[in-house]
Tab-separated table of C-alpha atoms in Angstrom:
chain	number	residue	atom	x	y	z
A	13	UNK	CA	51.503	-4.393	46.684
A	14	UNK	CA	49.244	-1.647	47.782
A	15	UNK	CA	47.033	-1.887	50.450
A	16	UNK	CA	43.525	-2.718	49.014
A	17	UNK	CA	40.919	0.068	50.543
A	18	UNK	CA	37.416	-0.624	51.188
A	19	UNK	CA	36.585	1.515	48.218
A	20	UNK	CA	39.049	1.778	45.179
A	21	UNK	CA	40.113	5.498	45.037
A	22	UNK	CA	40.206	7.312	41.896
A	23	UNK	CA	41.735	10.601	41.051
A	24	UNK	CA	41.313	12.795	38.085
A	25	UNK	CA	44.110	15.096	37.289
A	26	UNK	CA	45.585	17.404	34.619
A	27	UNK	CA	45.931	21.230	33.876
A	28	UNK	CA	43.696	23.454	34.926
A	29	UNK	CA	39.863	23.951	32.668
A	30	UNK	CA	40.406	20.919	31.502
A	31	UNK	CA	37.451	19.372	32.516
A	32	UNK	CA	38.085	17.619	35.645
A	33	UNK	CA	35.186	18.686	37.885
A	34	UNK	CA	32.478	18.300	34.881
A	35	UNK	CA	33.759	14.353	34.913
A	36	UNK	CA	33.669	13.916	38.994
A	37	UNK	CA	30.068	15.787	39.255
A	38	UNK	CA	29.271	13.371	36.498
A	39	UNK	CA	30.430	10.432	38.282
A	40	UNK	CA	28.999	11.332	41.634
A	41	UNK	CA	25.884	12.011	39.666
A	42	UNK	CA	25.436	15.423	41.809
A	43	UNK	CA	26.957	18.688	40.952
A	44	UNK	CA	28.813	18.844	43.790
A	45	UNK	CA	31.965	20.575	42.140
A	46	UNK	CA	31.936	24.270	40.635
A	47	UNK	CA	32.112	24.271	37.321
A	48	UNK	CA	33.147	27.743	35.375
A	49	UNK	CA	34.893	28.007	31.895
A	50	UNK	CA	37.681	30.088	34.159
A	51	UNK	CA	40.429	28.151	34.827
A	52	UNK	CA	41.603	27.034	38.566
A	53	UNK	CA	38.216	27.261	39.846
A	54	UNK	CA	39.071	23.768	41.908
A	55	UNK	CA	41.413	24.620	44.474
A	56	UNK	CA	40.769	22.173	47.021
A	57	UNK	CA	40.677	17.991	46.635
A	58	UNK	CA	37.090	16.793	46.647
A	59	UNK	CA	35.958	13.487	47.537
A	60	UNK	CA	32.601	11.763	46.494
A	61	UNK	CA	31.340	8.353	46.008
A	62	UNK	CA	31.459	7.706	42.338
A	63	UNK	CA	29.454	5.509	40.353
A	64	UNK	CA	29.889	3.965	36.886
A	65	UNK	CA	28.142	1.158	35.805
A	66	UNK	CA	28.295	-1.133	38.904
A	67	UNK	CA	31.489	0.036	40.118
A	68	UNK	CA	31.894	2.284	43.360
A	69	UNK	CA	34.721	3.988	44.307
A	70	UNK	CA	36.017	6.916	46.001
A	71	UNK	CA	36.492	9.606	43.435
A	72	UNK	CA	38.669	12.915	44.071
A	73	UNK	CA	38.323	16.015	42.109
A	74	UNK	CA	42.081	17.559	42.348
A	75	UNK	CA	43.401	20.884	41.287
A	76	UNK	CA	44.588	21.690	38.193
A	77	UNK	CA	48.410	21.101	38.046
A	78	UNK	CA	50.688	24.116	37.120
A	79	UNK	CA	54.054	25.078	37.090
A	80	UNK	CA	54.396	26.924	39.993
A	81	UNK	CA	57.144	26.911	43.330
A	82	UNK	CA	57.572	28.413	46.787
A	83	UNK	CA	54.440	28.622	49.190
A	84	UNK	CA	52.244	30.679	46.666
A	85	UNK	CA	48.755	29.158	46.683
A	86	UNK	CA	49.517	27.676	43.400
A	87	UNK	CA	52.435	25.522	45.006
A	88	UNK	CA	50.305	24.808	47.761
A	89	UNK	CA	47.000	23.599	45.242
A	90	UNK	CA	49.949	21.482	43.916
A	91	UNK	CA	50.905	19.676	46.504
A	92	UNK	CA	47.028	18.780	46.959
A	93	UNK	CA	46.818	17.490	43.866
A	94	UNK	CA	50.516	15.360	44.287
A	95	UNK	CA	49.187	14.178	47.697
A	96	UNK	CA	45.989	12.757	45.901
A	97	UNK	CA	48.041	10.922	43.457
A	98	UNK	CA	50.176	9.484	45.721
A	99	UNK	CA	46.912	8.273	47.613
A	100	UNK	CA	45.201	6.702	44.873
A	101	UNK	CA	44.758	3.051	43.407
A	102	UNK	CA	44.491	4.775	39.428
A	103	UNK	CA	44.395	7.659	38.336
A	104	UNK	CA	42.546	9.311	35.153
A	105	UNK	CA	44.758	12.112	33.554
A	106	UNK	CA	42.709	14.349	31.502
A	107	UNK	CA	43.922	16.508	28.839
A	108	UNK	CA	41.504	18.759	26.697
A	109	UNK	CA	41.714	17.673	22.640
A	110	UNK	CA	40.579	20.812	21.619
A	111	UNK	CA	43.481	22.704	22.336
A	112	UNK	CA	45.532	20.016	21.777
A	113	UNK	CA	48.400	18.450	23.702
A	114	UNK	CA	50.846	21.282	25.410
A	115	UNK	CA	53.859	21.445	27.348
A	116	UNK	CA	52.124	21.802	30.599
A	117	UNK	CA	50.476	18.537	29.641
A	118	UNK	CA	53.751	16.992	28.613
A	119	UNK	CA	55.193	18.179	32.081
A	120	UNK	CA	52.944	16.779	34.320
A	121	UNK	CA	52.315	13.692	32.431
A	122	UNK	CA	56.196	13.115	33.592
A	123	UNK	CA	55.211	13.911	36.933
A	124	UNK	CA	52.361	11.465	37.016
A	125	UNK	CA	54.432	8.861	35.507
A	126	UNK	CA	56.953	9.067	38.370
A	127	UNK	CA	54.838	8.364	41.247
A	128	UNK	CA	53.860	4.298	39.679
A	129	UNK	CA	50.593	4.928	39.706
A	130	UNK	CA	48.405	3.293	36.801
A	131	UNK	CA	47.403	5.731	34.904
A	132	UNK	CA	44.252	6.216	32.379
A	133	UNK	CA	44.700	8.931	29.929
A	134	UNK	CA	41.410	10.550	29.086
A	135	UNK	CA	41.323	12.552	25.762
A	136	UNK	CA	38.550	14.625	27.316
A	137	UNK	CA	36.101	17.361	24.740
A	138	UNK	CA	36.120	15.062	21.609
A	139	UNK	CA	32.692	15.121	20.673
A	140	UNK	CA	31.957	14.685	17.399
A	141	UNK	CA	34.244	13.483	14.417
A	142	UNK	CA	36.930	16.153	15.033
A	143	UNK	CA	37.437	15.708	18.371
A	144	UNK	CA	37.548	12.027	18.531
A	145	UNK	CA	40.614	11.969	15.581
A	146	UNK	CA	42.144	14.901	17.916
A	147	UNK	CA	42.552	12.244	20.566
A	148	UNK	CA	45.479	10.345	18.360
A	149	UNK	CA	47.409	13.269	19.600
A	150	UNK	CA	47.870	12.307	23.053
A	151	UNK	CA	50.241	9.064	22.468
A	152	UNK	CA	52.717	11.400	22.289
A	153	UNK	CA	52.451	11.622	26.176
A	154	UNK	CA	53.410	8.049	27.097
A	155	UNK	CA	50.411	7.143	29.146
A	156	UNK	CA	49.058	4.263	26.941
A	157	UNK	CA	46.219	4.540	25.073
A	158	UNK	CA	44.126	7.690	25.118
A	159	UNK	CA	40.264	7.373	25.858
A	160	UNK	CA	38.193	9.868	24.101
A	161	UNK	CA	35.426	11.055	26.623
A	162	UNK	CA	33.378	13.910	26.765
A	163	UNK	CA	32.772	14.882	30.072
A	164	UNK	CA	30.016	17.672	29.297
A	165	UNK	CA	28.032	15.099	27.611
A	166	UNK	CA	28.704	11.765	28.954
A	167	UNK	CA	29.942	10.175	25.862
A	168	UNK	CA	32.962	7.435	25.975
A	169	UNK	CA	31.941	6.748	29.560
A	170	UNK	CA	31.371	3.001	28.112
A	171	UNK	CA	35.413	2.834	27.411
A	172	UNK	CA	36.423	4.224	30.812
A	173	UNK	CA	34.255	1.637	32.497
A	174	UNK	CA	35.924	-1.232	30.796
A	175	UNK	CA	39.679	0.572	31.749
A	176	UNK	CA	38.163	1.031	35.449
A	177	UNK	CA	37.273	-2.672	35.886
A	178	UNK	CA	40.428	-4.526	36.235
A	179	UNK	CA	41.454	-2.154	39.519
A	180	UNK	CA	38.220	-3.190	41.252
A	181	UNK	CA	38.385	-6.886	43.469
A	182	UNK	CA	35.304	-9.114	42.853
A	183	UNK	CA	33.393	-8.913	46.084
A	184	UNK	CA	32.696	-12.119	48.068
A	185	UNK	CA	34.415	-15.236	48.325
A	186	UNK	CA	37.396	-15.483	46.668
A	187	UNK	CA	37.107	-18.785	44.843
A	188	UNK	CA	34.127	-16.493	42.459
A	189	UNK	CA	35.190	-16.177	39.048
A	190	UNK	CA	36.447	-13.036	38.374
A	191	UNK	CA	34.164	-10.557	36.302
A	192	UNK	CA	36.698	-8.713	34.432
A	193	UNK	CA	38.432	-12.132	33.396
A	194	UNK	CA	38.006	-14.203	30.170
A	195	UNK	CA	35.326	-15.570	31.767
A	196	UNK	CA	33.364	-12.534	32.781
A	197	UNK	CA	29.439	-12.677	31.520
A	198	UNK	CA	29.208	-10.970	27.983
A	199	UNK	CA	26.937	-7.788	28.704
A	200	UNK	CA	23.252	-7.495	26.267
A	201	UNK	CA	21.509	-4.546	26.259
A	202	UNK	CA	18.124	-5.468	24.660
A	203	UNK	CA	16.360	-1.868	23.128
A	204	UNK	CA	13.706	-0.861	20.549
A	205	UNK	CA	10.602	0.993	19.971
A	206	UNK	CA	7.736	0.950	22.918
A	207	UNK	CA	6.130	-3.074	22.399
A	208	UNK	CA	9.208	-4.273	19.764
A	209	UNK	CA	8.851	-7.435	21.868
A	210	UNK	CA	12.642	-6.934	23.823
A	211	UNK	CA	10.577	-8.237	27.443
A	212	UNK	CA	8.813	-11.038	25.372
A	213	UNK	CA	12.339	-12.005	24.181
A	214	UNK	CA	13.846	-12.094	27.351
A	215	UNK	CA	11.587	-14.200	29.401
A	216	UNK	CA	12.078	-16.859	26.183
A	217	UNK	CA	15.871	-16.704	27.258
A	218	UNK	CA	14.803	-16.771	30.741
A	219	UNK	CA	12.874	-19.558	30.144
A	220	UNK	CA	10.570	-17.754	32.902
A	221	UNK	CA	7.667	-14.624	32.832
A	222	UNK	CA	10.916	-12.416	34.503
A	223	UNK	CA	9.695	-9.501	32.984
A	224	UNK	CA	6.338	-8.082	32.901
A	225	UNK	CA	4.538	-7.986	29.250
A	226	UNK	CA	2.053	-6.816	27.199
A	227	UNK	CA	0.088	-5.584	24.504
A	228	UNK	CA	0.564	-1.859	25.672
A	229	UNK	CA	3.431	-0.104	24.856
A	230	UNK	CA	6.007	1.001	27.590
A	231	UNK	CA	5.188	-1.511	30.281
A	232	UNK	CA	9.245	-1.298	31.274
A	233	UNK	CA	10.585	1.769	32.723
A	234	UNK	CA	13.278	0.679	34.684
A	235	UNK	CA	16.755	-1.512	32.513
A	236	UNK	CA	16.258	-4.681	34.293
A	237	UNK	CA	19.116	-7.285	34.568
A	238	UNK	CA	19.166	-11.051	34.397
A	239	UNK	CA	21.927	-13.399	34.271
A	240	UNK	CA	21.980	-16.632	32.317
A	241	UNK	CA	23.728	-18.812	30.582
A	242	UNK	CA	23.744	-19.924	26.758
A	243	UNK	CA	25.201	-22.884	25.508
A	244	UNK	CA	28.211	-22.540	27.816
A	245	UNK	CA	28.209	-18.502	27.906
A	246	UNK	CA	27.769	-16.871	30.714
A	247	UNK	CA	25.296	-13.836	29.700
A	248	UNK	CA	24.236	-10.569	31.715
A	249	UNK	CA	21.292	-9.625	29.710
A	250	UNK	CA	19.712	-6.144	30.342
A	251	UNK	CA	16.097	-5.458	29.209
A	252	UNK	CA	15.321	-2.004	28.682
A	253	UNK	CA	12.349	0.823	28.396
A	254	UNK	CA	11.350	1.413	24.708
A	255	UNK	CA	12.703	4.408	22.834
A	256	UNK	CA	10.014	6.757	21.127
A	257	UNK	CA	11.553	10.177	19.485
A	258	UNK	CA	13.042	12.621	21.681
A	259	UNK	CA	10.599	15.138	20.912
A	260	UNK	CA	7.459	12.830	22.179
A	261	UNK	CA	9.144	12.043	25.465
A	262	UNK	CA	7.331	14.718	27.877
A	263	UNK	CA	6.931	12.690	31.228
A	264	UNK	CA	9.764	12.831	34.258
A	265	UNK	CA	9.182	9.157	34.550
A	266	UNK	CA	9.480	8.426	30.848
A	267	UNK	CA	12.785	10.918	30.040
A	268	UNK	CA	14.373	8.945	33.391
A	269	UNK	CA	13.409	5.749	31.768
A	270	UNK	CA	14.974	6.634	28.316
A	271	UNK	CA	18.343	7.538	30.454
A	272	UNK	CA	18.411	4.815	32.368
A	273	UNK	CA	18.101	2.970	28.651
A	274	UNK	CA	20.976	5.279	26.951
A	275	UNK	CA	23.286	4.165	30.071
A	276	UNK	CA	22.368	0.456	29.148
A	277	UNK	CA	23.413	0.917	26.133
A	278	UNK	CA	27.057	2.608	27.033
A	279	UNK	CA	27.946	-0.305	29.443
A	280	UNK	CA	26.973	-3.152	26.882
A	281	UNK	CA	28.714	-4.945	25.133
A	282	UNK	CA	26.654	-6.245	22.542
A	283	UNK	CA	23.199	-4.109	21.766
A	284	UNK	CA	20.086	-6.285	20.220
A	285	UNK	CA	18.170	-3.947	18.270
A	286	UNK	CA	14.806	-5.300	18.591
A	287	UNK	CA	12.684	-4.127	15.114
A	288	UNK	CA	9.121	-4.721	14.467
A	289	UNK	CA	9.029	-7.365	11.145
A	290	UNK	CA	5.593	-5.844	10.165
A	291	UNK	CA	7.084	-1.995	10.110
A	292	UNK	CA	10.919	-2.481	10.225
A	293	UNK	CA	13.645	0.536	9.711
A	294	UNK	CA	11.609	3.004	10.700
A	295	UNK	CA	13.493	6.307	11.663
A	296	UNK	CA	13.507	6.064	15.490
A	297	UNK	CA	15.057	2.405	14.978
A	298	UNK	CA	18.012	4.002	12.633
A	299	UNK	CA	18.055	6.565	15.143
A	300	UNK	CA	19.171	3.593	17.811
A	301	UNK	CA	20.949	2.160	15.828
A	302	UNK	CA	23.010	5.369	14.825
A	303	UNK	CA	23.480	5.833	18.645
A	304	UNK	CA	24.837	2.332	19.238
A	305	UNK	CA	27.316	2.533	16.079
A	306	UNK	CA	28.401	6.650	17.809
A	307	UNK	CA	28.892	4.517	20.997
A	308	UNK	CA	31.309	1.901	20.158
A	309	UNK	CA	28.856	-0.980	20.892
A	310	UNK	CA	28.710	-4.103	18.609
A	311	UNK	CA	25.032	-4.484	17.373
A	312	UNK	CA	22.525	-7.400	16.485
A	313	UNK	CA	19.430	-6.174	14.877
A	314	UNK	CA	16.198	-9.018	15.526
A	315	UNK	CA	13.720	-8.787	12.730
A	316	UNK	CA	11.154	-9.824	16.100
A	317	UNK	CA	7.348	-10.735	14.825
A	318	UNK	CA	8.604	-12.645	12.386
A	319	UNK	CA	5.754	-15.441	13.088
A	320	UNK	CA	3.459	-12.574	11.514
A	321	UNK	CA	5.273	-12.617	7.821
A	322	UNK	CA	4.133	-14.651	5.133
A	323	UNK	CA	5.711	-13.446	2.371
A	324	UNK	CA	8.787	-14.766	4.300
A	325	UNK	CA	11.985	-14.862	1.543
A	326	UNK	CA	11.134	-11.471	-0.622
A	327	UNK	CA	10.593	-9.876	3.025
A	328	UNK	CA	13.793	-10.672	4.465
A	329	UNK	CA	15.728	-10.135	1.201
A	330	UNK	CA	14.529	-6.530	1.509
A	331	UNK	CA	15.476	-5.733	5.127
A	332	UNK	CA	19.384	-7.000	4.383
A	333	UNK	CA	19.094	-4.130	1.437
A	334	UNK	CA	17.886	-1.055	3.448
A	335	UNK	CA	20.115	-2.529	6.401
A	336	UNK	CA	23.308	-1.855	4.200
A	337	UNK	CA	21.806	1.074	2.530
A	338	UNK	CA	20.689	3.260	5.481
A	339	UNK	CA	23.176	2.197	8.139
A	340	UNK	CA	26.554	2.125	5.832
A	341	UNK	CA	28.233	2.613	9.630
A	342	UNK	CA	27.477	-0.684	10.399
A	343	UNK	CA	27.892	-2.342	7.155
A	344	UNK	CA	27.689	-6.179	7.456
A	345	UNK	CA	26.097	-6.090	10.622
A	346	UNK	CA	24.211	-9.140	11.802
A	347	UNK	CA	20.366	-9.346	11.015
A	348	UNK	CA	17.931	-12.163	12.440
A	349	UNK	CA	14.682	-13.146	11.739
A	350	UNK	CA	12.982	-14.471	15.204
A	351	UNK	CA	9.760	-14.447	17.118
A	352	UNK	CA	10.244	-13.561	20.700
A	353	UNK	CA	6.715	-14.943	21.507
A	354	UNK	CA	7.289	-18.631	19.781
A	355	UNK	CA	10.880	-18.983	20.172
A	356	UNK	CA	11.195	-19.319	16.426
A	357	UNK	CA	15.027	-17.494	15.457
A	358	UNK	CA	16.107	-17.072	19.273
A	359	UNK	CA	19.379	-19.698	18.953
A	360	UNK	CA	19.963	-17.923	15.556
A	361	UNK	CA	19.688	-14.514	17.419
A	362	UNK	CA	22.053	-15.451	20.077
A	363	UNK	CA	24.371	-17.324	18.213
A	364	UNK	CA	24.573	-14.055	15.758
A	365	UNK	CA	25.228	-12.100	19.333
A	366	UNK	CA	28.506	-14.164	19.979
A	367	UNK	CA	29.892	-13.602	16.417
A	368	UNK	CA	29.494	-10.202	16.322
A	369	UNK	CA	31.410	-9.906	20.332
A	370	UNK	CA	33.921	-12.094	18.447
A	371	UNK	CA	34.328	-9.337	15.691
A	372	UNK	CA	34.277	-6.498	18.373
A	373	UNK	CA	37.122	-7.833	20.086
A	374	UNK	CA	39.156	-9.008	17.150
A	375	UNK	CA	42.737	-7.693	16.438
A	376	UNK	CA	44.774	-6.994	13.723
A	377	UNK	CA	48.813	-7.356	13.391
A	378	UNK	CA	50.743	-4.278	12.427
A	379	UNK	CA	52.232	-6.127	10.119
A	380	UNK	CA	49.170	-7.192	8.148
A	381	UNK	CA	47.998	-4.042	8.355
A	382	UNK	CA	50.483	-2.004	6.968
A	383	UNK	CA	51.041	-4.514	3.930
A	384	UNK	CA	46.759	-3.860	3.636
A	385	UNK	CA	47.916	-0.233	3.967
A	386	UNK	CA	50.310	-0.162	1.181
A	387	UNK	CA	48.423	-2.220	-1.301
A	388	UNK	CA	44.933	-0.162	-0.458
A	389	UNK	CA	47.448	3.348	-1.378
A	390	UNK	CA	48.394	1.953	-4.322
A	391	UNK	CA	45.230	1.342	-5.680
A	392	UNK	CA	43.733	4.451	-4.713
A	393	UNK	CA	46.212	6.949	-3.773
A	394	UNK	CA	45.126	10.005	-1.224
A	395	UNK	CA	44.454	13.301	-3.331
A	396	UNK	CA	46.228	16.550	-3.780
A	397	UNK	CA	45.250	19.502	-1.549
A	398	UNK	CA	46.957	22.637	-2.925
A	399	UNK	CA	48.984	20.814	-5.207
A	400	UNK	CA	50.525	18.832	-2.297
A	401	UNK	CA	50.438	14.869	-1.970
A	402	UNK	CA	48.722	13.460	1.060
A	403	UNK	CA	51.364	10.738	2.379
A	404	UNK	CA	50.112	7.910	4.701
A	405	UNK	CA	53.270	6.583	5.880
A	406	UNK	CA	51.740	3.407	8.287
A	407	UNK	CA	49.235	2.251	10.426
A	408	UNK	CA	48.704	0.617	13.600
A	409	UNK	CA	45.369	-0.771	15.847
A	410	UNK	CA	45.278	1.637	19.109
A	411	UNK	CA	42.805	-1.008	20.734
A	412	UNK	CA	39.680	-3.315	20.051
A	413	UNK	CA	36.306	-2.901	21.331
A	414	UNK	CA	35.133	-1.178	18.920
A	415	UNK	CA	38.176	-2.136	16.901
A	416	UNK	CA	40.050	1.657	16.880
A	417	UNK	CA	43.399	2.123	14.578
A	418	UNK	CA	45.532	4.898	14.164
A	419	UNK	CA	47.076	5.886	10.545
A	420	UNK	CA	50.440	8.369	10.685
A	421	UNK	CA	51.198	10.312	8.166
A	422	UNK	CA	51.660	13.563	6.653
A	423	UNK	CA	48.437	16.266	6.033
A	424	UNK	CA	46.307	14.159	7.662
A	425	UNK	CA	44.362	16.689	8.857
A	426	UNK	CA	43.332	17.634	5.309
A	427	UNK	CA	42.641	14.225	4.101
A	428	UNK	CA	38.635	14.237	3.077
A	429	UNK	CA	35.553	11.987	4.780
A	430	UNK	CA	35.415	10.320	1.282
A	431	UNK	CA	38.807	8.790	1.579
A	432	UNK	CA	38.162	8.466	5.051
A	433	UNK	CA	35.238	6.262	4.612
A	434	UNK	CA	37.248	4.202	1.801
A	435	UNK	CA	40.122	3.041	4.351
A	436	UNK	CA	36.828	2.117	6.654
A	437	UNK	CA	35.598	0.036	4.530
A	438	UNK	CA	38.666	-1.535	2.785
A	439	UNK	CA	39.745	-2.461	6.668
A	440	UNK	CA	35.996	-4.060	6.846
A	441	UNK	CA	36.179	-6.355	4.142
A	442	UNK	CA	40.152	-7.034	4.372
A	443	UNK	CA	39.839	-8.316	8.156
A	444	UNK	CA	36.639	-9.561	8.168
A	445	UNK	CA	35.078	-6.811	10.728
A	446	UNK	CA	31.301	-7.184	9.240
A	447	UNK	CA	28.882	-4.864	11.442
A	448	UNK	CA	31.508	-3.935	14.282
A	449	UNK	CA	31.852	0.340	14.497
A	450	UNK	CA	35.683	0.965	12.830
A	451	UNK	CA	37.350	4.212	14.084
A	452	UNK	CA	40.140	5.195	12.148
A	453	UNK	CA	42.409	8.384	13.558
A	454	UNK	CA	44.894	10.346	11.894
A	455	UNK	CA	48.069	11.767	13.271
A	456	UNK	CA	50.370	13.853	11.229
A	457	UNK	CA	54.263	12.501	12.251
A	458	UNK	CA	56.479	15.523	12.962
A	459	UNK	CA	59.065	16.723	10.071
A	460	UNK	CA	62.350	16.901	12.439
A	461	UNK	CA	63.914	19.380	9.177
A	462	UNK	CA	61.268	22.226	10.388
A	463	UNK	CA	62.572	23.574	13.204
A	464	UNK	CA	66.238	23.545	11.519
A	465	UNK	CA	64.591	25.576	8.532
């Protein structure tokens, strides 16, 4: 077994300008690596002290890999890179989805592969909708399941820090329970609007005046955690500053608040969307909400105030409508009526938190799916592009948390949202995934007559 280090050490590898240094002056949270859109600016290894989440870890920046032989300085960058693989306890291989996966990629992926060293493939540049479906692409190289990240902007970084955990050792005696075992807390991030009531709600859980509160808006600045435990669950609940509209956020202190939020909300688990009963759905809160469905999270949304609305049945009936209507990402999501101040809803609120980490984590069976496949195609066949049939051929789930599934076919890339969004919602209501964010990806399978033509 390898030796275990004081810190875990981490290396980040792949072809050159593929993003490498963005992700270790990211993690080091300095820019302490060049950064250029010319490729083998990196030429040397460089070691930090990395940070994600609460992990720490020695994190080295490496060369990009290329073909290369002799004692030219590409060799030589090489062997750097090698040598840091060989050192490390994981490594994260990065490829760029953008220009897809190549035969440098391929090469090296077979390198990395030979020295034993776990391996995390990051499907780094897959912002947006494109980008993220791009990722399917890189199964092909054998290194399990590909994380989409974007380095640039600091999106997927949630995913990565669930992959990182199981190579760290719980510090301290070693009779603690493990926290990346079945019986690790489940992580709450608690976020709304400025005076939603999310510090009110989280001294009730308490059972304690933890946090400070108030009737003025944006007493928290700093994502404060607590742990406690709920009818035999461990929790790690994180209260957080409230979120006004980018474009009103002016003040160092309050933009550093709002990251320190945002970051809250990538390492959760489960987000509670605190909403005010008396003005609910505003835009900022589908604005959250829209950001916790782009993250992956699973998400609660409190109707908080509650104590406030008479009109009690007509009211509520009315917030499950716009819920579906203007967040169709999340459709089925969990909604609670509670009163942080009273205590009135808060059981209801947490039991609704467990379900939906239930949902978030739930699987499917290839085989179930594909029948679900097959019957969903025969009711509503893909369309014709250009004449030519769309063929989906099968399915399978790449991972849960969010649950993620991958659908091979033929065309795929020209198969439109609309049908998109149908599969979404048929897998939804078929496996009973009510409020959890679906990701379906699309890989076209390889015709193996081409080439002979």
């Amino acid at each position: 077994m390898t030796e275990v280090l004081p810190l875990v050490t981490v290396a980040i590898v792949g072809r050159p300008n593929v993003g490498k240094s963005t992700l270790f002056n990211r993690l080091v949270g300095k820019r302490l690596a060049l950064v250029d859109d010319m490729p083998g600016v990196t030429r040397d290894r460089r070691e930090g002290e990395g940070h994600l989440g609460d992990l720490t870890f020695r994190i080295v920046d490496t060369a990009g890999l290329e073909d290369a032989a002799g004692g030219s300085l590409e060799a030589r960058m090489r062997a750097q890179t090698e040598a840091a693989i060989t050192a490390s306890d994981v490594v994260l291989f990065m490829i760029d989805v953008r220009a897809g996966v190549t035969a440098d990629d391929e090469r090296f992926a077979a390198l990395t592969r030979k020295t034993g060293r776990p391996v995390i493939l990051l499907a780094n540049k897959a912002e947006g909708k494109i980008g993220a479906t791009a990722a399917a692409e890189a199964y092909s190289l054998g290194l399990g399941d590909p994380l989409p990240i974007s380095s640039e902007h600091g999106e997927g970084l949630g995913d990565l820090y669930d992959a990182l955990v199981p190579f760290f050792p719980e510090p301290g005696d070693e009779d603690e329970e493990p926290e990346d075992g079945p019986d690790a807390p489940l992580r709450i991030a608690v976020v709304g609007r400025p005076n939603a009531g999310k510090s009110t709600l989280v001294n009730r859980l308490v059972g304690d005046e933890r946090m400070l509160t108030g009737p003025e808006a944006g007493i928290t600045r700093d994502s404060v955690s607590v742990d406690l435990e709920w009818r035999g669950h461990r929790i790690r609940l994180v209260d957080t500053a409230g979120l006004r509209k980018k474009a009103r956020v002016v003040e160092k202190l309050e933009k550093l608040s709002v990251a320190d939020a945002i970051r809250a909300i990538k390492f959760a688990e489960v987000v509670v969307l605190l909403l005010d009963a008396t003005i609910p759905f505003e835009k900022q809160d589908l604005s959250i909400a829209d950001l916790v469905a782009r993250e992956g999270r699973a998400l609660v949304i409190g109707l908080n105030k509650w104590d406030l609305i008479e009109e009690r049945g007509p009211a509520l009936a009315a917030a499950r409508e716009r819920l579906d209507r203007l967040l169709p990402q999340v459709k089925g999501c969990e909604l609670t009526a509670m009163a942080g101040e009273t205590g009135e809803g808060v059981d209801r609120l947490m039991a609704s938190v467990v379900r939906a980490h239930e949902v978030w984590n739930r699987r499917v069976s290839t085989a179930a799916l594909n029948r679900w496949l097959e019957d969903a195609i025969s009711r509503h066949p893909p369309p014709a592009v250009a004449g030519k049939r769309i063929k989906l051929r099968y399915a399978t789930q790449a991972k849960a948390r969010p649950p993620s599934f991958v659908v091979f076919g033929t065309r795929t890339n020209e198969l439109p949202t609309s049908y998109t969004r149908y599969l979404v919602n048929g897998l939804r209501e078929s496996f009973d995934l009510p409020g959890a964010p679906i990701r379906v990806a699309f890989r076209s399978a390889e015709n193996p007559y081409d080439k002979k033509k």
